[in-house]
PDB file of C-alpha atoms in Angstrom:
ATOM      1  CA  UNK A   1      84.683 -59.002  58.916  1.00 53.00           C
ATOM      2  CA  UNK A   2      84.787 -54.880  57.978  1.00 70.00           C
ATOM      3  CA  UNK A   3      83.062 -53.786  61.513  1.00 67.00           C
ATOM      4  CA  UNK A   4      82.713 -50.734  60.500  1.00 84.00           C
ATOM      5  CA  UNK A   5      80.963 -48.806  57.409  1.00 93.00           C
ATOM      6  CA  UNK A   6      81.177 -45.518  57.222  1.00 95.00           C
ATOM      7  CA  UNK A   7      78.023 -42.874  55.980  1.00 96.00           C
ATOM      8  CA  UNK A   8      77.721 -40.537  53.616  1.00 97.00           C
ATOM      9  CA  UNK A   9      74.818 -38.294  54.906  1.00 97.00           C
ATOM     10  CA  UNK A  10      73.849 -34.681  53.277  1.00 97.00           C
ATOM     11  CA  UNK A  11      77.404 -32.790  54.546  1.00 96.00           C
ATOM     12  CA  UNK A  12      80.386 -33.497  52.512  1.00 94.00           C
ATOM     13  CA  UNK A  13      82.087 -36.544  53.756  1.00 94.00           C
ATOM     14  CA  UNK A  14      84.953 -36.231  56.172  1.00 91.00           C
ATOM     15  CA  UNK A  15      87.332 -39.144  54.434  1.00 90.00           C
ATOM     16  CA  UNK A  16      89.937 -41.095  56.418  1.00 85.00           C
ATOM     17  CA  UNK A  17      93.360 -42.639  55.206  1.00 85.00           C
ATOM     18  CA  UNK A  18      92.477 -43.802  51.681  1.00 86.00           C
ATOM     19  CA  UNK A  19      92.232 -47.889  51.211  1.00 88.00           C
ATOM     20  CA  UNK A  20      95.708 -49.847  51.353  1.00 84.00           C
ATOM     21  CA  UNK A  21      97.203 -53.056  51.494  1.00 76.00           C
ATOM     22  CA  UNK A  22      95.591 -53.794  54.902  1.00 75.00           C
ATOM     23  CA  UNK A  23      91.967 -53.911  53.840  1.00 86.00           C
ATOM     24  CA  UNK A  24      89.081 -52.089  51.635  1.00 93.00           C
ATOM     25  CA  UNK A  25      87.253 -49.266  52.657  1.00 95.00           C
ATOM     26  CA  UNK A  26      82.955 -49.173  52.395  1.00 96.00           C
ATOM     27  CA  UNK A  27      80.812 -46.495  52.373  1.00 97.00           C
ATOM     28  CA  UNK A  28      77.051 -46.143  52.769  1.00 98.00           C
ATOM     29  CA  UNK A  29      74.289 -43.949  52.044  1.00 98.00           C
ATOM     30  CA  UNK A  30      69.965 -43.768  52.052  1.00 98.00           C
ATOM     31  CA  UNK A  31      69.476 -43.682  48.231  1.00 98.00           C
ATOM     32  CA  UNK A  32      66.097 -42.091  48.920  1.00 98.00           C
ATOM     33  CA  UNK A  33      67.776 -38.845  50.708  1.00 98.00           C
ATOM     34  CA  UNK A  34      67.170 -35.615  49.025  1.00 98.00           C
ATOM     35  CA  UNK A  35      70.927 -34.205  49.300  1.00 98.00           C
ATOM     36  CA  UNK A  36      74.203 -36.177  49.558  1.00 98.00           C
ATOM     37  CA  UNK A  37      77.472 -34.959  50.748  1.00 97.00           C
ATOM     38  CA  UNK A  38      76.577 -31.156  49.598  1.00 96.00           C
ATOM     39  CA  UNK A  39      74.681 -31.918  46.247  1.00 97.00           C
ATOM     40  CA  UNK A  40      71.160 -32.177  45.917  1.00 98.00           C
ATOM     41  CA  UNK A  41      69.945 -35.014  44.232  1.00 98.00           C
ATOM     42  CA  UNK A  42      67.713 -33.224  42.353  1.00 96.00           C
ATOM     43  CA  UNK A  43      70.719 -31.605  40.432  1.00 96.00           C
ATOM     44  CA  UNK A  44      72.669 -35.089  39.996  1.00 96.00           C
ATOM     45  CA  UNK A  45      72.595 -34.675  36.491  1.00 93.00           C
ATOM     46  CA  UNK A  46      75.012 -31.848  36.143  1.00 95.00           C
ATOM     47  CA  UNK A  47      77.394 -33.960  37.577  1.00 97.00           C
ATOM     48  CA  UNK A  48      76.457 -37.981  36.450  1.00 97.00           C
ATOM     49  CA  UNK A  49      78.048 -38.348  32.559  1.00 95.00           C
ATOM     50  CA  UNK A  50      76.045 -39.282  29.254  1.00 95.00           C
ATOM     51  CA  UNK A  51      75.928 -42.554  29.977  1.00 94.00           C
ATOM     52  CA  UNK A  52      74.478 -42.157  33.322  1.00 95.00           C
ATOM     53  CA  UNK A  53      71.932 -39.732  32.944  1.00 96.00           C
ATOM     54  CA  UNK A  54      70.408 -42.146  29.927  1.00 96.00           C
ATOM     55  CA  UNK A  55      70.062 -45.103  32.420  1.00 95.00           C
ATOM     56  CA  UNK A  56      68.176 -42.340  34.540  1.00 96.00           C
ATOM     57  CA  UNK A  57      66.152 -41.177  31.965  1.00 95.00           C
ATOM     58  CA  UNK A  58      64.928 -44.630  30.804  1.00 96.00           C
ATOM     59  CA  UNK A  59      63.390 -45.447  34.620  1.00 96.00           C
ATOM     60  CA  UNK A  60      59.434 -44.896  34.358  1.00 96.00           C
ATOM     61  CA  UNK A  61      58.851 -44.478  38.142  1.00 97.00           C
ATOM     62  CA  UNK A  62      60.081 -41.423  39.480  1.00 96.00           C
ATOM     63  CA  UNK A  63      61.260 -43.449  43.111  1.00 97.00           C
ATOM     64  CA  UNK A  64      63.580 -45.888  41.112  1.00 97.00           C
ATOM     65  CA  UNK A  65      64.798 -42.854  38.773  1.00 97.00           C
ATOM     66  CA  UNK A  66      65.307 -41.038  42.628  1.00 97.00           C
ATOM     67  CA  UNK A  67      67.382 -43.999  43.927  1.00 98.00           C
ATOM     68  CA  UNK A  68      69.618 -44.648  40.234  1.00 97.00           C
ATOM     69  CA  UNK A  69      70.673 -41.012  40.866  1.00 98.00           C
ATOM     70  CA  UNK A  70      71.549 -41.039  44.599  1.00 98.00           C
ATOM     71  CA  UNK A  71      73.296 -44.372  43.865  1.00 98.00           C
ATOM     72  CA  UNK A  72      75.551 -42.596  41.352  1.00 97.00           C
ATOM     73  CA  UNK A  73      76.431 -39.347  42.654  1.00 98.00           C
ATOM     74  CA  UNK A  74      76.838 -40.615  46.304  1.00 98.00           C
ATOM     75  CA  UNK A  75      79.405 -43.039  44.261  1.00 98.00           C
ATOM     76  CA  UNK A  76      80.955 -39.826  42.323  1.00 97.00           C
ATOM     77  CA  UNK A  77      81.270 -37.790  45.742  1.00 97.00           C
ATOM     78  CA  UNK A  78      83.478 -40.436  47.695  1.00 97.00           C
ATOM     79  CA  UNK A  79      85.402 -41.397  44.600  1.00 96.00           C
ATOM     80  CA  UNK A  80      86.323 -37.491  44.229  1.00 96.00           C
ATOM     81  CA  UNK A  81      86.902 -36.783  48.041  1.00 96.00           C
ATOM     82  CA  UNK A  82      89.668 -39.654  47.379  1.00 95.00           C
ATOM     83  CA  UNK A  83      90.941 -38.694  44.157  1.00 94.00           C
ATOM     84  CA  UNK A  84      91.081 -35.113  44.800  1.00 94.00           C
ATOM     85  CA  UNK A  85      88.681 -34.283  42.216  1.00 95.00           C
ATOM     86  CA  UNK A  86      85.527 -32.769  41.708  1.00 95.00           C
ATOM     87  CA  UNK A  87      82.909 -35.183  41.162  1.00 96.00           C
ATOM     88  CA  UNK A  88      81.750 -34.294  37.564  1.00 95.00           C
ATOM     89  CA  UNK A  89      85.203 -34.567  36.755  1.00 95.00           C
ATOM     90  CA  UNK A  90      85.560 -38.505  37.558  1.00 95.00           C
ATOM     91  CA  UNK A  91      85.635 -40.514  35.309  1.00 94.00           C
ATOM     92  CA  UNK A  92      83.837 -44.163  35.094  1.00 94.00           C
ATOM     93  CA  UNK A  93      85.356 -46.948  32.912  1.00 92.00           C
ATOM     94  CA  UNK A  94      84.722 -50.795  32.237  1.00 88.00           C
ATOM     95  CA  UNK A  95      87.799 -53.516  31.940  1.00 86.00           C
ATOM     96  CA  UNK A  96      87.560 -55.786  29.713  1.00 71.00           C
ATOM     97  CA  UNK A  97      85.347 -58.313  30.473  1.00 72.00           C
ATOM     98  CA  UNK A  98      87.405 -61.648  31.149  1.00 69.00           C
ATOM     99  CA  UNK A  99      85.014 -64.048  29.531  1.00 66.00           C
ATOM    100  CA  UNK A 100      84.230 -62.463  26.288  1.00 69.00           C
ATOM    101  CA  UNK A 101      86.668 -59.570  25.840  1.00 64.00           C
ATOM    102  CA  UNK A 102      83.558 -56.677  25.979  1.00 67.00           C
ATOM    103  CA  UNK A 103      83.902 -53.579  27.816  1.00 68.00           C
ATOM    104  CA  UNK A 104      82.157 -54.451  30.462  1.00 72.00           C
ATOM    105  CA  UNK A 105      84.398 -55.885  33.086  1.00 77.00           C
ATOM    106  CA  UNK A 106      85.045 -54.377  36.543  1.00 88.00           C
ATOM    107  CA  UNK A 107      84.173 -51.171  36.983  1.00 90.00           C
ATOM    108  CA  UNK A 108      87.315 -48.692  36.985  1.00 91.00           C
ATOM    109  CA  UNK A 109      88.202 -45.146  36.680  1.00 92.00           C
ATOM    110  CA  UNK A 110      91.250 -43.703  34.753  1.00 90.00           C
ATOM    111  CA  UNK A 111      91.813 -41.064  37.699  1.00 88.00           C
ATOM    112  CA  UNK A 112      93.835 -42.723  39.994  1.00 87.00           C
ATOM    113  CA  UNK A 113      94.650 -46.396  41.564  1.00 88.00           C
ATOM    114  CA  UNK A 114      91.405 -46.859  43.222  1.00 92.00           C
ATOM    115  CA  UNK A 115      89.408 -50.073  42.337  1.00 94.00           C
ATOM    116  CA  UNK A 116      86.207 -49.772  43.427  1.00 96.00           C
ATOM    117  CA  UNK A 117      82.153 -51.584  43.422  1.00 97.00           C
ATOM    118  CA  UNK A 118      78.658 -50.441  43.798  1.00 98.00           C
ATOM    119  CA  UNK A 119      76.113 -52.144  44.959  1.00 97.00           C
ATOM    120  CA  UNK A 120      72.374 -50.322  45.831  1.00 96.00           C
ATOM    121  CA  UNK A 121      68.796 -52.623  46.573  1.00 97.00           C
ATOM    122  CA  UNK A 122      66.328 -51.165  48.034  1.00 95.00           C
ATOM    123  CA  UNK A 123      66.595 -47.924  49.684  1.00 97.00           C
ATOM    124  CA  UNK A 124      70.488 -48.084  50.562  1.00 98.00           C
ATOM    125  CA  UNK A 125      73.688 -48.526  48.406  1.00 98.00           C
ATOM    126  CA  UNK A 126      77.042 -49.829  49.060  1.00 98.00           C
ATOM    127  CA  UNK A 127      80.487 -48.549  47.473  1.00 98.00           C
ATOM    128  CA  UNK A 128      83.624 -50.431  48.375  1.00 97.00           C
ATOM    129  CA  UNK A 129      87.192 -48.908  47.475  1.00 96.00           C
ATOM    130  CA  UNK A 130      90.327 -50.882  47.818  1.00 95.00           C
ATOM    131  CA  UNK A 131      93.741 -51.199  46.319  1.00 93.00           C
ATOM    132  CA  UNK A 132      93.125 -54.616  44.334  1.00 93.00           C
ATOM    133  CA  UNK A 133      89.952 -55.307  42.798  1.00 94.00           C
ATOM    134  CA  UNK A 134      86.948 -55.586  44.819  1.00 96.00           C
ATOM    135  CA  UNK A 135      83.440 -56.888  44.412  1.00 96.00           C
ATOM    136  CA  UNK A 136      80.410 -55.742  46.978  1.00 97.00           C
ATOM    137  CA  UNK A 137      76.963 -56.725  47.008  1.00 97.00           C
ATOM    138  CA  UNK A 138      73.822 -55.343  49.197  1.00 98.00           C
ATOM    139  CA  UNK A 139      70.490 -57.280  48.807  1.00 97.00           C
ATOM    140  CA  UNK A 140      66.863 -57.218  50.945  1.00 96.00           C
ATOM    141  CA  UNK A 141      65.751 -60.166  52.141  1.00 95.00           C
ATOM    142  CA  UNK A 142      64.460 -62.186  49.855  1.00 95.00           C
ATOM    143  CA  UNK A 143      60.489 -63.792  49.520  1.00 94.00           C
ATOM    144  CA  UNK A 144      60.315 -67.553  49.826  1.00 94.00           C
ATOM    145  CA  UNK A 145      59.205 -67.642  46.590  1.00 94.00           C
ATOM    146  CA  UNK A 146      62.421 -66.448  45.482  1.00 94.00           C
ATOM    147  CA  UNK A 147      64.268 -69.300  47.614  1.00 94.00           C
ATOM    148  CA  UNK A 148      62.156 -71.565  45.396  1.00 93.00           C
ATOM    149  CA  UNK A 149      63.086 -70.103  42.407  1.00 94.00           C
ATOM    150  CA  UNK A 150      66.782 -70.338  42.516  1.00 93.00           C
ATOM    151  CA  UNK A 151      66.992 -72.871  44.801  1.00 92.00           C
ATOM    152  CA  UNK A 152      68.337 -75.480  42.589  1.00 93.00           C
ATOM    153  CA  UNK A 153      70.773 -72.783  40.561  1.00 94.00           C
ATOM    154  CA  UNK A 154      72.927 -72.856  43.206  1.00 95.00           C
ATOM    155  CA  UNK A 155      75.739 -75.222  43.707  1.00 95.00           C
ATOM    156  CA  UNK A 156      74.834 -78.682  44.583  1.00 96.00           C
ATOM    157  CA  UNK A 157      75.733 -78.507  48.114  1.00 97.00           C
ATOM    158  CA  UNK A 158      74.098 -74.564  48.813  1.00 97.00           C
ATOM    159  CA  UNK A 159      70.991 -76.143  47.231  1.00 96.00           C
ATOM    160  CA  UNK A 160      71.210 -78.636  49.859  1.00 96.00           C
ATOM    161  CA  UNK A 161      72.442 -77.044  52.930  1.00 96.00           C
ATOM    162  CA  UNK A 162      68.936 -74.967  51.955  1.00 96.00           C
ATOM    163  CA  UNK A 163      66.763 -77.654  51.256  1.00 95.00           C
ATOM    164  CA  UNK A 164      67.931 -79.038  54.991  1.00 96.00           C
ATOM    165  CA  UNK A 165      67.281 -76.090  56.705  1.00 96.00           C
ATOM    166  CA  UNK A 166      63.466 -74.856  58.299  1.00 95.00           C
ATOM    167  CA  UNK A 167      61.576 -73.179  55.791  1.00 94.00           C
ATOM    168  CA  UNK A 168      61.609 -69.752  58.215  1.00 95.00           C
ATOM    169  CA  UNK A 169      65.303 -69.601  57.986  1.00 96.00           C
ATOM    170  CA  UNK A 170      65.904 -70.265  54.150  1.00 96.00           C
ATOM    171  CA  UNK A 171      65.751 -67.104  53.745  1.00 97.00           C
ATOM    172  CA  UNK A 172      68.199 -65.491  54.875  1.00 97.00           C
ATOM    173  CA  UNK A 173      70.611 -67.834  54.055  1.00 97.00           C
ATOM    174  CA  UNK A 174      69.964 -67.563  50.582  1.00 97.00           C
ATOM    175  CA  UNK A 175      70.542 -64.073  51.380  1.00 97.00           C
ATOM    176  CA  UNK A 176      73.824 -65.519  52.518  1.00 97.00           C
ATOM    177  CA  UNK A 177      75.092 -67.079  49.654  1.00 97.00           C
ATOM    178  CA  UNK A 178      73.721 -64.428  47.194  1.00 95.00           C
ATOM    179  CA  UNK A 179      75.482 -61.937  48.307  1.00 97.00           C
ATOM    180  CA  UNK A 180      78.595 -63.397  48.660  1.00 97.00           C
ATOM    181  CA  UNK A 181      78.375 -65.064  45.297  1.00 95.00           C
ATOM    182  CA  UNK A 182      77.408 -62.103  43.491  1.00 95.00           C
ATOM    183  CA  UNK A 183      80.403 -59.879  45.019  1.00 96.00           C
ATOM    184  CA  UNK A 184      82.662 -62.479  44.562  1.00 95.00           C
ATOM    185  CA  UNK A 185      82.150 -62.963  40.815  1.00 93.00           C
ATOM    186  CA  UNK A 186      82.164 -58.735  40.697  1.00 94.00           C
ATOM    187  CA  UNK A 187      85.620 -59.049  42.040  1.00 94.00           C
ATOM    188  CA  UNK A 188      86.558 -60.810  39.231  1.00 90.00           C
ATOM    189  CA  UNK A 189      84.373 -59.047  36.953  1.00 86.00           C
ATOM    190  CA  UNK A 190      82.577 -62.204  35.487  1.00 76.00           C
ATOM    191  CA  UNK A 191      79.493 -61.139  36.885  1.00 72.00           C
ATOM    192  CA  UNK A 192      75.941 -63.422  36.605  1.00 70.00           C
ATOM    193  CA  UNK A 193      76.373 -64.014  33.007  1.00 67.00           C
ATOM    194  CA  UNK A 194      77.801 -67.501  33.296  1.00 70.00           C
ATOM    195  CA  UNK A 195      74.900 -68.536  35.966  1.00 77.00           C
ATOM    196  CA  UNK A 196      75.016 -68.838  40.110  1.00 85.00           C
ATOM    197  CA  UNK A 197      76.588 -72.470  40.073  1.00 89.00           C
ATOM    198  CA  UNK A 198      80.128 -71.297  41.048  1.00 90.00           C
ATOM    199  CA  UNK A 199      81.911 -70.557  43.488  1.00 94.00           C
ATOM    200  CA  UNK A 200      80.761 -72.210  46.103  1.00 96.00           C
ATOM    201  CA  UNK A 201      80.545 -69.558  49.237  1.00 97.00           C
ATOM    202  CA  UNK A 202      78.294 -71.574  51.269  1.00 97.00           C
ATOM    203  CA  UNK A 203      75.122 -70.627  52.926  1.00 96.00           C
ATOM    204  CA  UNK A 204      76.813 -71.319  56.411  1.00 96.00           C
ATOM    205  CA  UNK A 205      77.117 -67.924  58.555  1.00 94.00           C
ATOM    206  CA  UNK A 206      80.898 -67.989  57.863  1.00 95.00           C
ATOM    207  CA  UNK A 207      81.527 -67.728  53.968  1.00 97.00           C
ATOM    208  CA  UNK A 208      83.630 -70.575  52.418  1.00 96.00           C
ATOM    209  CA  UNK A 209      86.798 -69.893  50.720  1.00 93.00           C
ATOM    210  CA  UNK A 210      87.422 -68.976  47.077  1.00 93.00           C
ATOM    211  CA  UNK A 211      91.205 -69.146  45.649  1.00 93.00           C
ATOM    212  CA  UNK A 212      92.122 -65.950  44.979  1.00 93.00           C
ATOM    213  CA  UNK A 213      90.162 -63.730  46.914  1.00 95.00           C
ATOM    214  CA  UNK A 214      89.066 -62.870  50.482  1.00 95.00           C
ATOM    215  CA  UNK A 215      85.288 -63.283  51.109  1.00 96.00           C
ATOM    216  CA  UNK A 216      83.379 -61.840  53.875  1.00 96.00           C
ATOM    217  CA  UNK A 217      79.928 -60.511  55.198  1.00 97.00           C
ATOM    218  CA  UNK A 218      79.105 -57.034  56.342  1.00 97.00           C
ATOM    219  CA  UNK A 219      77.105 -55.433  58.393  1.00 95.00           C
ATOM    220  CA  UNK A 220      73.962 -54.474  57.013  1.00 96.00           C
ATOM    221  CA  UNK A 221      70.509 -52.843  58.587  1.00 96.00           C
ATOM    222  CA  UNK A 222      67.488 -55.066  59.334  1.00 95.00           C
ATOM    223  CA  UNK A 223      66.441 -56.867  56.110  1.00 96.00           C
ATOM    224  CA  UNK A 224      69.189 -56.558  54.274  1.00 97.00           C
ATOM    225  CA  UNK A 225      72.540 -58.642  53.803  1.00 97.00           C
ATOM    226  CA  UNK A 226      75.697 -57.723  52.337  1.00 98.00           C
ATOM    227  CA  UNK A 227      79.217 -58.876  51.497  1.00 97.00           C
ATOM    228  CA  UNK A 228      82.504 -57.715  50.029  1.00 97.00           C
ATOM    229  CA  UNK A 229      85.464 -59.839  48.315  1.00 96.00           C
ATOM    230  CA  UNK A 230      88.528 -58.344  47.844  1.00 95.00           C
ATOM    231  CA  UNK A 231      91.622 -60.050  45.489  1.00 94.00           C
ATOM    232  CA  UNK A 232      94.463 -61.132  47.652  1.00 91.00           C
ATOM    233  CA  UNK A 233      98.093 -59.962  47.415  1.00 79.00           C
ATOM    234  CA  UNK A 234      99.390 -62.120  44.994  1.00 69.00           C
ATOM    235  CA  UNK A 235     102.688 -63.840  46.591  1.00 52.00           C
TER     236      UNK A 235
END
């Protein structure tokens, strides 16, 4: 497990040693701040793209609009402190997506050798940065209803390591395995499309193994849950 996650508060961020073979780096940040690492959020559109500032502009509440923004130039800000850039100069790209061939694969920018994955819920978002590609996910807690809903989903043996388990605790351990599940198909840039059947990354408090890639939980504030999954070095 990454035991440590480092903050990106309203001062520009003091960066360590950029992400190598050893492990990813993830950053953090209160999507609800006013100013983040020098830049008002208020002024994030002079430095989000086209692309970005239309996803803004189509939020009706102003409090989700808020959080989009933070989200996006928190993620511009550490990507430039890396890359040596300023932050309206980064630039965000898509791979190809592996199932159908779109442009909407992994996330990836041009600029340098950084792979990298966003994840914001609530009031916080997550950024991970590695040398391989990387999938991160940050999620509240989620309702019992919701355990209900996807319950059966899952793959057969989550559904029924939650279906064994005391109502109070389901969850969180559907927290658990939705975490890990969605970062591990970000990693390989297949996202949700193809359904939450597979892989199987158990609801257990240690994550199962997937071939390929390196799965593991983070730490997260009260009420939420998050997890990373990096590729491995291929042999």
């Amino acid at each position: 497990m990454i035991e440590h996650v480092n903050q990106l508060g309203g001062e520009p961020p003091h960066i360590g040693p950029s992400p190598d073979d050893s492990g990813p780096v993830v950053w953090a940040w209160d999507t609800t701040a006013d100013t983040l690492g020098g830049h008002p959020v208020k002024d994030a559109a002079t430095i989000l793209d086209a692309d970005e500032r239309t996803r803004a502009a189509r939020m009706i509440k102003p409090a989700d609009r808020h959080r989009y923004l933070a989200a996006h130039l928190g993620l511009r800000i550490i990507l430039a402190a890396y890359l040596n850039l300023p932050p309206e100069r980064v630039r965000l790209t898509r791979e190809d997506c592996p199932t159908c061939g779109g442009p909407h694969g992994r996330p990836a920018t041009p600029d340098g050798p950084l792979h990298y994955n966003l994840s914001h819920s609530g009031d916080l978002a997550y950024l991970a940065l590695a040398t391989r590609p990387v999938g991160i996910d940050i999620e509240r807690t989620p309702t019992p209803q919701a355990v209900t809903d996807v319950l059966h989903t899952l793959h057969p043996e989550e559904t029924t390591e939650l279906a064994s388990l005391p109502e109070a605790q389901r969850p969180q351990a559907l927290a658990r395995v939705w975490t890990r599940k969605e970062a591990a198909l970000k990693a390989t840039g297949h996202g949700l499309a193809q359904g939450l059947t597979h892989p199987y990354v158990s609801s257990h408090p240690t994550p199962a193994s997937i071939p390929g890639y390196t799965l593991t939980d983070l730490p997260a504030p009260h009420g939420y849950t998050a997890a990373l999954a990096t590729a491995n070095d291929p042999e």
